């Protein structure tokens, strides 16, 4: 990998941001992303794009960042202690979409490249993935999401999807609640053993797969009737999303530890949320079904 490779990844990430914003705007007629460019001087910068209060998406964030520093934060070196103290740069795109209708799931995508300037050769790796967080479970949506993930992984090896699905199930898990955040997807980190060109090709496939997996679900569910009960359950379950992102998410921790821009880092949090003390759904309800049937790791594909 050389400097031209990093420039090529940056160009792709910016194109991916443009493409995803255009696709989400097309699904949410009349809503537009606000563009917020930010710069932290010698530490790099980025462009955060936010869509607010659309008829389909209550909030959607698509953020690009390219930042660097003199020593990797602990969130990045806990699994790579050999890189403690090395200068670094990181670039990527993060997407979190919080729909208005409780029958449309929240979705998340992240693709990123890290480079540590260790001598004599820099150390690089890709990371990322995507996952889905439904509030009301639909079998066909879960199957479509995971089959899309399986199919994009297939050209890279028969073992890739099962391995990355398992890592996603393990990562997006709230230990203090003993429950998954959603139905998963794929998750990977330290992706460097394939060589740069193949790893970058996989990153491009993940970016396309997210759009192919999510938007058909949005179209299928966005006009489903709902009332106050469903809305209250959505807000309650959003609390789990907040808990995970603030307690466990390595991207959030890395951004805050590296002095990143808080508004851009925390754009993943939903605009409205609530907690209910010691609450559980009544047995036999659609709300209970989410816990009993969908928040359990299984072979969806």
Short mmCIF file of N, CA and C in Angstrom, two decimals, residues 123-288:
data_model
loop_
_atom_site.label_atom_id
_atom_site.label_comp_id
_atom_site.label_asym_id
_atom_site.label_seq_id
_atom_site.Cartn_x
_atom_site.Cartn_y
_atom_site.Cartn_z
N UNK A 123 1.58 0.08 8.73
CA UNK A 123 0.63 -1.00 9.01
C UNK A 123 -0.77 -0.47 8.69
N UNK A 124 -1.51 -1.21 7.90
CA UNK A 124 -2.85 -0.76 7.51
C UNK A 124 -3.86 -1.88 7.72
N UNK A 125 -5.11 -1.50 7.89
CA UNK A 125 -6.19 -2.48 7.92
C UNK A 125 -7.52 -1.79 7.66
N UNK A 126 -8.41 -2.54 7.05
CA UNK A 126 -9.79 -2.10 6.86
C UNK A 126 -10.66 -2.69 7.97
N UNK A 127 -11.78 -2.02 8.22
CA UNK A 127 -12.77 -2.53 9.16
C UNK A 127 -14.14 -2.04 8.77
N UNK A 128 -15.16 -2.59 9.43
CA UNK A 128 -16.52 -2.10 9.18
C UNK A 128 -17.56 -3.18 9.21
N UNK A 129 -18.62 -2.94 8.44
CA UNK A 129 -19.74 -3.87 8.37
C UNK A 129 -21.06 -3.13 8.41
N UNK A 130 -22.15 -3.90 8.47
CA UNK A 130 -23.47 -3.27 8.63
C UNK A 130 -24.36 -4.18 9.47
N UNK A 131 -25.32 -3.58 10.16
CA UNK A 131 -26.25 -4.34 10.99
C UNK A 131 -27.60 -3.66 11.00
N UNK A 132 -28.62 -4.43 11.39
CA UNK A 132 -30.01 -3.99 11.33
C UNK A 132 -30.64 -4.13 12.71
N UNK A 133 -31.42 -3.11 13.09
CA UNK A 133 -32.07 -3.09 14.40
C UNK A 133 -33.57 -2.88 14.23
N UNK A 134 -34.34 -3.96 14.10
CA UNK A 134 -35.79 -3.83 13.97
C UNK A 134 -36.46 -3.59 15.32
N UNK A 135 -37.63 -2.97 15.25
CA UNK A 135 -38.47 -2.79 16.43
C UNK A 135 -39.63 -3.78 16.41
N UNK A 136 -40.08 -4.11 15.22
CA UNK A 136 -41.07 -5.16 15.02
C UNK A 136 -40.50 -6.12 13.98
N UNK A 137 -40.54 -7.40 14.32
CA UNK A 137 -39.86 -8.37 13.48
C UNK A 137 -40.67 -8.84 12.29
N UNK A 138 -40.01 -8.94 11.14
CA UNK A 138 -40.59 -9.50 9.92
C UNK A 138 -39.57 -10.48 9.34
N UNK A 139 -39.97 -11.73 9.22
CA UNK A 139 -39.06 -12.76 8.77
C UNK A 139 -38.47 -12.45 7.40
N UNK A 140 -39.31 -11.99 6.45
CA UNK A 140 -38.80 -11.74 5.10
C UNK A 140 -37.77 -10.62 5.08
N UNK A 141 -37.90 -9.64 5.97
CA UNK A 141 -36.91 -8.57 6.04
C UNK A 141 -35.57 -9.11 6.54
N UNK A 142 -35.62 -9.92 7.59
CA UNK A 142 -34.39 -10.49 8.15
C UNK A 142 -33.69 -11.38 7.13
N UNK A 143 -34.48 -12.18 6.43
CA UNK A 143 -33.89 -13.06 5.43
C UNK A 143 -33.27 -12.26 4.28
N UNK A 144 -33.97 -11.23 3.83
CA UNK A 144 -33.43 -10.40 2.74
C UNK A 144 -32.13 -9.74 3.17
N UNK A 145 -32.10 -9.19 4.35
CA UNK A 145 -30.91 -8.49 4.86
C UNK A 145 -29.70 -9.44 4.88
N UNK A 146 -29.90 -10.61 5.44
CA UNK A 146 -28.78 -11.53 5.59
C UNK A 146 -28.40 -12.22 4.28
N UNK A 147 -29.37 -12.45 3.42
CA UNK A 147 -29.02 -13.03 2.13
C UNK A 147 -28.23 -12.04 1.28
N UNK A 148 -28.55 -10.75 1.41
CA UNK A 148 -27.75 -9.73 0.73
C UNK A 148 -26.31 -9.76 1.24
N UNK A 149 -26.16 -9.86 2.56
CA UNK A 149 -24.82 -9.93 3.15
C UNK A 149 -24.09 -11.19 2.70
N UNK A 150 -24.80 -12.31 2.71
CA UNK A 150 -24.19 -13.58 2.28
C UNK A 150 -23.73 -13.51 0.83
N UNK A 151 -24.55 -12.94 -0.03
CA UNK A 151 -24.23 -12.91 -1.46
C UNK A 151 -23.05 -11.99 -1.76
N UNK A 152 -22.94 -10.87 -1.06
CA UNK A 152 -21.81 -9.98 -1.34
C UNK A 152 -20.50 -10.59 -0.82
N UNK A 153 -20.59 -11.43 0.21
CA UNK A 153 -19.39 -12.08 0.75
C UNK A 153 -18.94 -13.26 -0.10
N UNK A 154 -19.88 -13.89 -0.83
CA UNK A 154 -19.61 -15.16 -1.52
C UNK A 154 -18.38 -15.12 -2.44
N UNK A 155 -18.17 -14.05 -3.25
CA UNK A 155 -17.00 -14.06 -4.14
C UNK A 155 -15.66 -14.04 -3.40
N UNK A 156 -15.70 -13.74 -2.10
CA UNK A 156 -14.46 -13.62 -1.34
C UNK A 156 -14.15 -14.86 -0.50
N UNK A 157 -15.03 -15.86 -0.57
CA UNK A 157 -14.79 -17.11 0.14
C UNK A 157 -16.04 -17.62 0.83
N UNK A 158 -16.22 -18.93 0.81
CA UNK A 158 -17.43 -19.52 1.39
C UNK A 158 -17.51 -19.33 2.89
N UNK A 159 -16.38 -19.12 3.55
CA UNK A 159 -16.37 -18.98 5.01
C UNK A 159 -16.53 -17.55 5.48
N UNK A 160 -16.54 -16.58 4.56
CA UNK A 160 -16.51 -15.17 4.95
C UNK A 160 -17.81 -14.75 5.64
N UNK A 161 -18.95 -15.01 5.00
CA UNK A 161 -20.21 -14.59 5.62
C UNK A 161 -20.45 -15.24 6.98
N UNK A 162 -20.32 -16.58 7.12
CA UNK A 162 -20.55 -17.16 8.46
C UNK A 162 -19.62 -16.57 9.53
N UNK A 163 -18.37 -16.34 9.16
CA UNK A 163 -17.42 -15.81 10.14
C UNK A 163 -17.75 -14.37 10.52
N UNK A 164 -18.07 -13.54 9.52
CA UNK A 164 -18.36 -12.14 9.81
C UNK A 164 -19.73 -11.96 10.44
N UNK A 165 -20.67 -12.85 10.13
CA UNK A 165 -21.97 -12.81 10.81
C UNK A 165 -21.79 -13.12 12.29
N UNK A 166 -21.01 -14.15 12.58
CA UNK A 166 -20.78 -14.52 13.98
C UNK A 166 -20.11 -13.38 14.75
N UNK A 167 -19.14 -12.73 14.13
CA UNK A 167 -18.49 -11.60 14.79
C UNK A 167 -19.47 -10.45 15.01
N UNK A 168 -20.38 -10.24 14.07
CA UNK A 168 -21.38 -9.20 14.23
C UNK A 168 -22.30 -9.52 15.40
N UNK A 169 -22.75 -10.78 15.49
CA UNK A 169 -23.61 -11.18 16.61
C UNK A 169 -22.90 -10.98 17.94
N UNK A 170 -21.62 -11.28 17.96
CA UNK A 170 -20.85 -11.15 19.21
C UNK A 170 -20.59 -9.69 19.57
N UNK A 171 -20.33 -8.86 18.54
CA UNK A 171 -19.97 -7.47 18.80
C UNK A 171 -21.18 -6.64 19.23
N UNK A 172 -22.27 -6.71 18.48
CA UNK A 172 -23.44 -5.87 18.77
C UNK A 172 -24.33 -6.55 19.82
N UNK A 173 -23.76 -6.73 20.97
CA UNK A 173 -24.42 -7.42 22.08
C UNK A 173 -24.26 -6.58 23.35
N UNK A 174 -25.38 -6.31 24.01
CA UNK A 174 -25.36 -5.54 25.24
C UNK A 174 -25.18 -6.50 26.42
N UNK A 175 -23.96 -6.58 26.92
CA UNK A 175 -23.66 -7.54 27.97
C UNK A 175 -24.47 -7.27 29.23
N UNK A 176 -24.67 -6.01 29.56
CA UNK A 176 -25.39 -5.69 30.79
C UNK A 176 -26.89 -5.98 30.68
N UNK A 177 -27.39 -6.15 29.47
CA UNK A 177 -28.79 -6.53 29.24
C UNK A 177 -28.92 -8.01 28.85
N UNK A 178 -27.81 -8.62 28.50
CA UNK A 178 -27.79 -9.99 28.02
C UNK A 178 -28.72 -10.15 26.81
N UNK A 179 -28.58 -9.22 25.86
CA UNK A 179 -29.41 -9.29 24.66
C UNK A 179 -28.70 -8.65 23.48
N UNK A 180 -28.97 -9.11 22.25
CA UNK A 180 -28.41 -8.47 21.06
C UNK A 180 -29.03 -7.09 20.84
N UNK A 181 -28.31 -6.24 20.14
CA UNK A 181 -28.88 -4.95 19.77
C UNK A 181 -29.93 -5.10 18.68
N UNK A 182 -29.73 -6.04 17.79
CA UNK A 182 -30.68 -6.24 16.69
C UNK A 182 -30.49 -7.62 16.11
N UNK A 183 -30.63 -7.74 14.79
CA UNK A 183 -30.49 -9.04 14.14
C UNK A 183 -29.14 -9.20 13.46
N UNK A 184 -28.23 -8.25 13.64
CA UNK A 184 -26.88 -8.38 13.13
C UNK A 184 -26.75 -8.11 11.64
N UNK A 185 -25.75 -8.73 11.07
CA UNK A 185 -25.37 -8.52 9.68
C UNK A 185 -23.97 -9.08 9.52
N UNK A 186 -23.01 -8.22 9.17
CA UNK A 186 -21.60 -8.62 9.11
C UNK A 186 -20.75 -7.58 9.82
N UNK A 187 -19.65 -8.04 10.40
CA UNK A 187 -18.72 -7.15 11.09
C UNK A 187 -17.32 -7.71 10.92
N UNK A 188 -16.35 -6.83 10.68
CA UNK A 188 -14.97 -7.27 10.51
C UNK A 188 -14.03 -6.16 10.94
N UNK A 189 -12.83 -6.55 11.34
CA UNK A 189 -11.80 -5.60 11.71
C UNK A 189 -10.45 -6.24 11.38
N UNK A 190 -9.40 -5.43 11.36
CA UNK A 190 -8.06 -5.93 11.08
C UNK A 190 -8.00 -6.70 9.76
N UNK A 191 -8.73 -6.22 8.75
CA UNK A 191 -8.77 -6.90 7.46
C UNK A 191 -7.56 -6.45 6.63
N UNK A 192 -6.49 -7.25 6.67
CA UNK A 192 -5.29 -6.90 5.91
C UNK A 192 -4.62 -8.12 5.28
N UNK A 193 -5.02 -9.32 5.67
CA UNK A 193 -4.32 -10.51 5.19
C UNK A 193 -4.62 -10.83 3.72
N UNK A 194 -5.69 -10.23 3.17
CA UNK A 194 -6.03 -10.50 1.77
C UNK A 194 -5.15 -9.74 0.79
N UNK A 195 -4.43 -8.76 1.27
CA UNK A 195 -3.77 -7.81 0.37
C UNK A 195 -4.68 -6.63 0.12
N UNK A 196 -4.07 -5.49 -0.22
CA UNK A 196 -4.83 -4.25 -0.28
C UNK A 196 -5.92 -4.28 -1.34
N UNK A 197 -5.62 -4.70 -2.55
CA UNK A 197 -6.59 -4.60 -3.63
C UNK A 197 -7.83 -5.45 -3.35
N UNK A 198 -7.65 -6.66 -2.86
CA UNK A 198 -8.81 -7.53 -2.59
C UNK A 198 -9.61 -7.00 -1.40
N UNK A 199 -8.91 -6.51 -0.39
CA UNK A 199 -9.61 -5.96 0.77
C UNK A 199 -10.42 -4.72 0.39
N UNK A 200 -9.86 -3.87 -0.45
CA UNK A 200 -10.55 -2.67 -0.90
C UNK A 200 -11.76 -3.05 -1.75
N UNK A 201 -11.63 -4.09 -2.58
CA UNK A 201 -12.78 -4.57 -3.35
C UNK A 201 -13.90 -5.03 -2.44
N UNK A 202 -13.56 -5.67 -1.34
CA UNK A 202 -14.58 -6.11 -0.39
C UNK A 202 -15.27 -4.90 0.25
N UNK A 203 -14.52 -3.88 0.59
CA UNK A 203 -15.10 -2.66 1.16
C UNK A 203 -16.11 -2.05 0.19
N UNK A 204 -15.77 -2.01 -1.09
CA UNK A 204 -16.70 -1.48 -2.08
C UNK A 204 -17.97 -2.33 -2.15
N UNK A 205 -17.82 -3.65 -2.04
CA UNK A 205 -18.99 -4.53 -2.07
C UNK A 205 -19.88 -4.32 -0.85
N UNK A 206 -19.27 -4.07 0.30
CA UNK A 206 -20.05 -3.81 1.52
C UNK A 206 -20.86 -2.53 1.37
N UNK A 207 -20.25 -1.48 0.82
CA UNK A 207 -20.97 -0.23 0.61
C UNK A 207 -22.18 -0.41 -0.28
N UNK A 208 -22.03 -1.16 -1.36
CA UNK A 208 -23.16 -1.42 -2.26
C UNK A 208 -24.19 -2.33 -1.61
N UNK A 209 -23.73 -3.32 -0.85
CA UNK A 209 -24.63 -4.27 -0.22
C UNK A 209 -25.54 -3.64 0.82
N UNK A 210 -25.02 -2.65 1.54
CA UNK A 210 -25.85 -1.96 2.53
C UNK A 210 -27.08 -1.35 1.86
N UNK A 211 -26.88 -0.64 0.79
CA UNK A 211 -27.99 0.00 0.07
C UNK A 211 -28.95 -1.04 -0.49
N UNK A 212 -28.41 -2.10 -1.06
CA UNK A 212 -29.25 -3.16 -1.64
C UNK A 212 -30.03 -3.90 -0.56
N UNK A 213 -29.46 -3.99 0.63
CA UNK A 213 -30.13 -4.69 1.70
C UNK A 213 -31.18 -3.87 2.41
N UNK A 214 -30.94 -2.57 2.57
CA UNK A 214 -31.80 -1.76 3.42
C UNK A 214 -32.99 -1.13 2.69
N UNK A 215 -32.75 -0.55 1.54
CA UNK A 215 -33.81 0.24 0.91
C UNK A 215 -35.05 -0.57 0.53
N UNK A 216 -34.94 -1.82 0.07
CA UNK A 216 -36.17 -2.59 -0.16
C UNK A 216 -37.00 -2.79 1.10
N UNK A 217 -36.36 -2.90 2.26
CA UNK A 217 -37.08 -3.04 3.52
C UNK A 217 -37.81 -1.74 3.85
N UNK A 218 -37.14 -0.61 3.61
CA UNK A 218 -37.77 0.69 3.83
C UNK A 218 -39.05 0.81 2.99
N UNK A 219 -38.95 0.47 1.73
CA UNK A 219 -40.11 0.60 0.83
C UNK A 219 -41.25 -0.33 1.26
N UNK A 220 -40.89 -1.49 1.78
CA UNK A 220 -41.89 -2.48 2.15
C UNK A 220 -42.66 -2.08 3.41
N UNK A 221 -42.04 -1.31 4.31
CA UNK A 221 -42.63 -1.07 5.63
C UNK A 221 -43.00 0.39 5.91
N UNK A 222 -42.56 1.33 5.10
CA UNK A 222 -42.70 2.73 5.47
C UNK A 222 -44.14 3.21 5.57
N UNK A 223 -45.08 2.54 4.89
CA UNK A 223 -46.48 2.97 4.94
C UNK A 223 -47.34 2.09 5.85
N UNK A 224 -46.70 1.24 6.64
CA UNK A 224 -47.43 0.39 7.57
C UNK A 224 -48.08 1.25 8.65
N UNK A 225 -49.33 0.97 8.96
CA UNK A 225 -50.05 1.74 9.97
C UNK A 225 -49.47 1.47 11.35
N UNK A 226 -49.35 2.52 12.16
CA UNK A 226 -48.90 2.37 13.54
C UNK A 226 -49.58 3.42 14.40
N UNK A 227 -49.54 3.20 15.71
CA UNK A 227 -50.16 4.13 16.65
C UNK A 227 -49.22 4.46 17.79
N UNK A 228 -49.76 5.00 18.87
CA UNK A 228 -48.95 5.44 20.00
C UNK A 228 -48.23 4.26 20.64
N UNK A 229 -48.87 3.10 20.72
CA UNK A 229 -48.24 1.93 21.34
C UNK A 229 -46.94 1.57 20.60
N UNK A 230 -47.01 1.49 19.27
CA UNK A 230 -45.83 1.13 18.49
C UNK A 230 -44.75 2.21 18.59
N UNK A 231 -45.17 3.46 18.58
CA UNK A 231 -44.21 4.55 18.70
C UNK A 231 -43.50 4.52 20.05
N UNK A 232 -44.24 4.26 21.12
CA UNK A 232 -43.62 4.20 22.45
C UNK A 232 -42.63 3.05 22.54
N UNK A 233 -42.96 1.92 21.93
CA UNK A 233 -42.04 0.79 21.96
C UNK A 233 -40.78 1.10 21.15
N UNK A 234 -40.94 1.77 20.03
CA UNK A 234 -39.78 2.19 19.24
C UNK A 234 -38.85 3.07 20.07
N UNK A 235 -39.41 4.06 20.76
CA UNK A 235 -38.59 4.96 21.57
C UNK A 235 -37.90 4.21 22.70
N UNK A 236 -38.61 3.24 23.29
CA UNK A 236 -38.01 2.43 24.35
C UNK A 236 -36.83 1.61 23.82
N UNK A 237 -37.03 0.96 22.68
CA UNK A 237 -35.96 0.15 22.12
C UNK A 237 -34.79 0.99 21.61
N UNK A 238 -35.06 2.21 21.22
CA UNK A 238 -33.96 3.11 20.85
C UNK A 238 -33.01 3.33 22.02
N UNK A 239 -33.54 3.21 23.23
CA UNK A 239 -32.67 3.34 24.39
C UNK A 239 -31.56 2.32 24.39
N UNK A 240 -31.84 1.12 23.90
CA UNK A 240 -30.80 0.09 23.80
C UNK A 240 -29.71 0.53 22.82
N UNK A 241 -30.14 1.18 21.75
CA UNK A 241 -29.17 1.67 20.76
C UNK A 241 -28.22 2.67 21.40
N UNK A 242 -28.79 3.58 22.19
CA UNK A 242 -27.97 4.58 22.88
C UNK A 242 -27.01 3.90 23.84
N UNK A 243 -27.51 2.94 24.62
CA UNK A 243 -26.66 2.26 25.60
C UNK A 243 -25.47 1.60 24.92
N UNK A 244 -25.71 0.91 23.83
CA UNK A 244 -24.61 0.24 23.15
C UNK A 244 -23.58 1.25 22.64
N UNK A 245 -24.05 2.27 21.97
CA UNK A 245 -23.12 3.21 21.35
C UNK A 245 -22.27 3.95 22.37
N UNK A 246 -22.83 4.25 23.53
CA UNK A 246 -22.08 5.01 24.53
C UNK A 246 -21.23 4.13 25.44
N UNK A 247 -21.58 2.86 25.56
CA UNK A 247 -20.86 1.99 26.48
C UNK A 247 -19.85 1.10 25.77
N UNK A 248 -20.21 0.57 24.59
CA UNK A 248 -19.40 -0.48 23.96
C UNK A 248 -18.79 -0.11 22.61
N UNK A 249 -19.41 0.76 21.85
CA UNK A 249 -19.00 0.94 20.46
C UNK A 249 -17.58 1.49 20.36
N UNK A 250 -16.72 0.75 19.70
CA UNK A 250 -15.31 1.15 19.60
C UNK A 250 -15.13 2.39 18.73
N UNK A 251 -15.99 2.55 17.71
CA UNK A 251 -15.89 3.74 16.87
C UNK A 251 -16.20 5.00 17.64
N UNK A 252 -17.24 4.95 18.49
CA UNK A 252 -17.56 6.10 19.33
C UNK A 252 -16.42 6.41 20.29
N UNK A 253 -15.90 5.36 20.95
CA UNK A 253 -14.80 5.56 21.91
C UNK A 253 -13.56 6.10 21.22
N UNK A 254 -13.25 5.55 20.03
CA UNK A 254 -12.07 6.04 19.31
C UNK A 254 -12.23 7.51 18.96
N UNK A 255 -13.40 7.88 18.44
CA UNK A 255 -13.62 9.27 18.05
C UNK A 255 -13.47 10.23 19.21
N UNK A 256 -14.04 9.88 20.36
CA UNK A 256 -13.95 10.77 21.52
C UNK A 256 -12.54 10.79 22.10
N UNK A 257 -11.87 9.62 22.15
CA UNK A 257 -10.52 9.57 22.70
C UNK A 257 -9.51 10.29 21.81
N UNK A 258 -9.76 10.35 20.52
CA UNK A 258 -8.82 10.98 19.59
C UNK A 258 -9.11 12.46 19.40
N UNK A 259 -10.03 13.01 20.19
CA UNK A 259 -10.33 14.43 20.08
C UNK A 259 -11.18 14.79 18.89
N UNK A 260 -11.98 13.86 18.43
CA UNK A 260 -12.84 14.11 17.28
C UNK A 260 -13.97 15.06 17.60
N UNK A 261 -14.70 15.41 16.58
CA UNK A 261 -15.81 16.36 16.72
C UNK A 261 -17.02 15.64 17.30
N UNK A 262 -17.43 16.04 18.50
CA UNK A 262 -18.47 15.32 19.23
C UNK A 262 -19.79 15.27 18.46
N UNK A 263 -20.18 16.36 17.82
CA UNK A 263 -21.45 16.38 17.11
C UNK A 263 -21.47 15.33 15.99
N UNK A 264 -20.35 15.18 15.31
CA UNK A 264 -20.29 14.21 14.22
C UNK A 264 -20.22 12.78 14.75
N UNK A 265 -19.50 12.59 15.85
CA UNK A 265 -19.39 11.25 16.43
C UNK A 265 -20.73 10.78 16.96
N UNK A 266 -21.48 11.68 17.59
CA UNK A 266 -22.73 11.31 18.25
C UNK A 266 -23.96 11.47 17.35
N UNK A 267 -23.73 11.68 16.05
CA UNK A 267 -24.87 11.76 15.14
C UNK A 267 -25.58 10.42 15.03
N UNK A 268 -24.96 9.35 15.54
CA UNK A 268 -25.58 8.03 15.52
C UNK A 268 -26.73 7.91 16.51
N UNK A 269 -26.82 8.81 17.48
CA UNK A 269 -27.86 8.69 18.49
C UNK A 269 -29.20 9.17 17.96
N UNK A 270 -30.29 8.50 18.34
CA UNK A 270 -31.62 8.87 17.81
C UNK A 270 -32.08 10.21 18.36
N UNK A 271 -32.93 10.92 17.60
CA UNK A 271 -33.38 12.25 18.05
C UNK A 271 -34.36 12.18 19.22
N UNK A 272 -35.09 11.09 19.33
CA UNK A 272 -36.03 10.91 20.44
C UNK A 272 -35.89 9.49 20.98
N UNK A 273 -35.93 9.39 22.30
CA UNK A 273 -35.72 8.11 22.95
C UNK A 273 -36.33 8.17 24.35
N UNK A 274 -36.63 7.01 24.93
CA UNK A 274 -37.09 7.00 26.31
C UNK A 274 -36.69 5.69 26.98
N UNK A 275 -36.60 5.74 28.30
CA UNK A 275 -36.35 4.56 29.10
C UNK A 275 -37.55 4.33 30.01
N UNK A 276 -37.86 3.06 30.27
CA UNK A 276 -38.94 2.70 31.19
C UNK A 276 -38.35 1.77 32.24
N UNK A 277 -38.56 2.09 33.49
CA UNK A 277 -37.91 1.35 34.56
C UNK A 277 -38.48 -0.08 34.67
N UNK A 278 -37.58 -1.06 34.56
CA UNK A 278 -37.90 -2.46 34.82
C UNK A 278 -39.15 -2.91 34.06
N UNK A 279 -39.18 -2.61 32.76
CA UNK A 279 -40.36 -2.92 31.94
C UNK A 279 -40.09 -4.13 31.06
N UNK A 280 -41.08 -4.98 30.90
CA UNK A 280 -41.02 -6.08 29.94
C UNK A 280 -42.36 -6.15 29.21
N UNK A 281 -42.35 -6.56 27.94
CA UNK A 281 -43.61 -6.62 27.19
C UNK A 281 -44.50 -7.77 27.67
N UNK A 282 -45.78 -7.62 27.44
CA UNK A 282 -46.72 -8.66 27.80
C UNK A 282 -46.53 -9.88 26.90
N UNK A 283 -46.57 -11.08 27.47
CA UNK A 283 -46.42 -12.29 26.66
C UNK A 283 -47.47 -12.36 25.55
N UNK A 284 -47.04 -12.85 24.39
CA UNK A 284 -47.96 -13.02 23.28
C UNK A 284 -48.16 -11.81 22.41
N UNK A 285 -47.53 -10.67 22.74
CA UNK A 285 -47.69 -9.46 21.95
C UNK A 285 -46.61 -9.38 20.87
N UNK A 286 -46.80 -8.48 19.90
CA UNK A 286 -45.78 -8.26 18.88
C UNK A 286 -44.49 -7.77 19.50
N UNK A 287 -44.60 -7.02 20.59
CA UNK A 287 -43.41 -6.52 21.27
C UNK A 287 -42.62 -7.68 21.89
N UNK A 288 -43.34 -8.61 22.52
CA UNK A 288 -42.67 -9.79 23.09
C UNK A 288 -42.05 -10.66 22.01
#
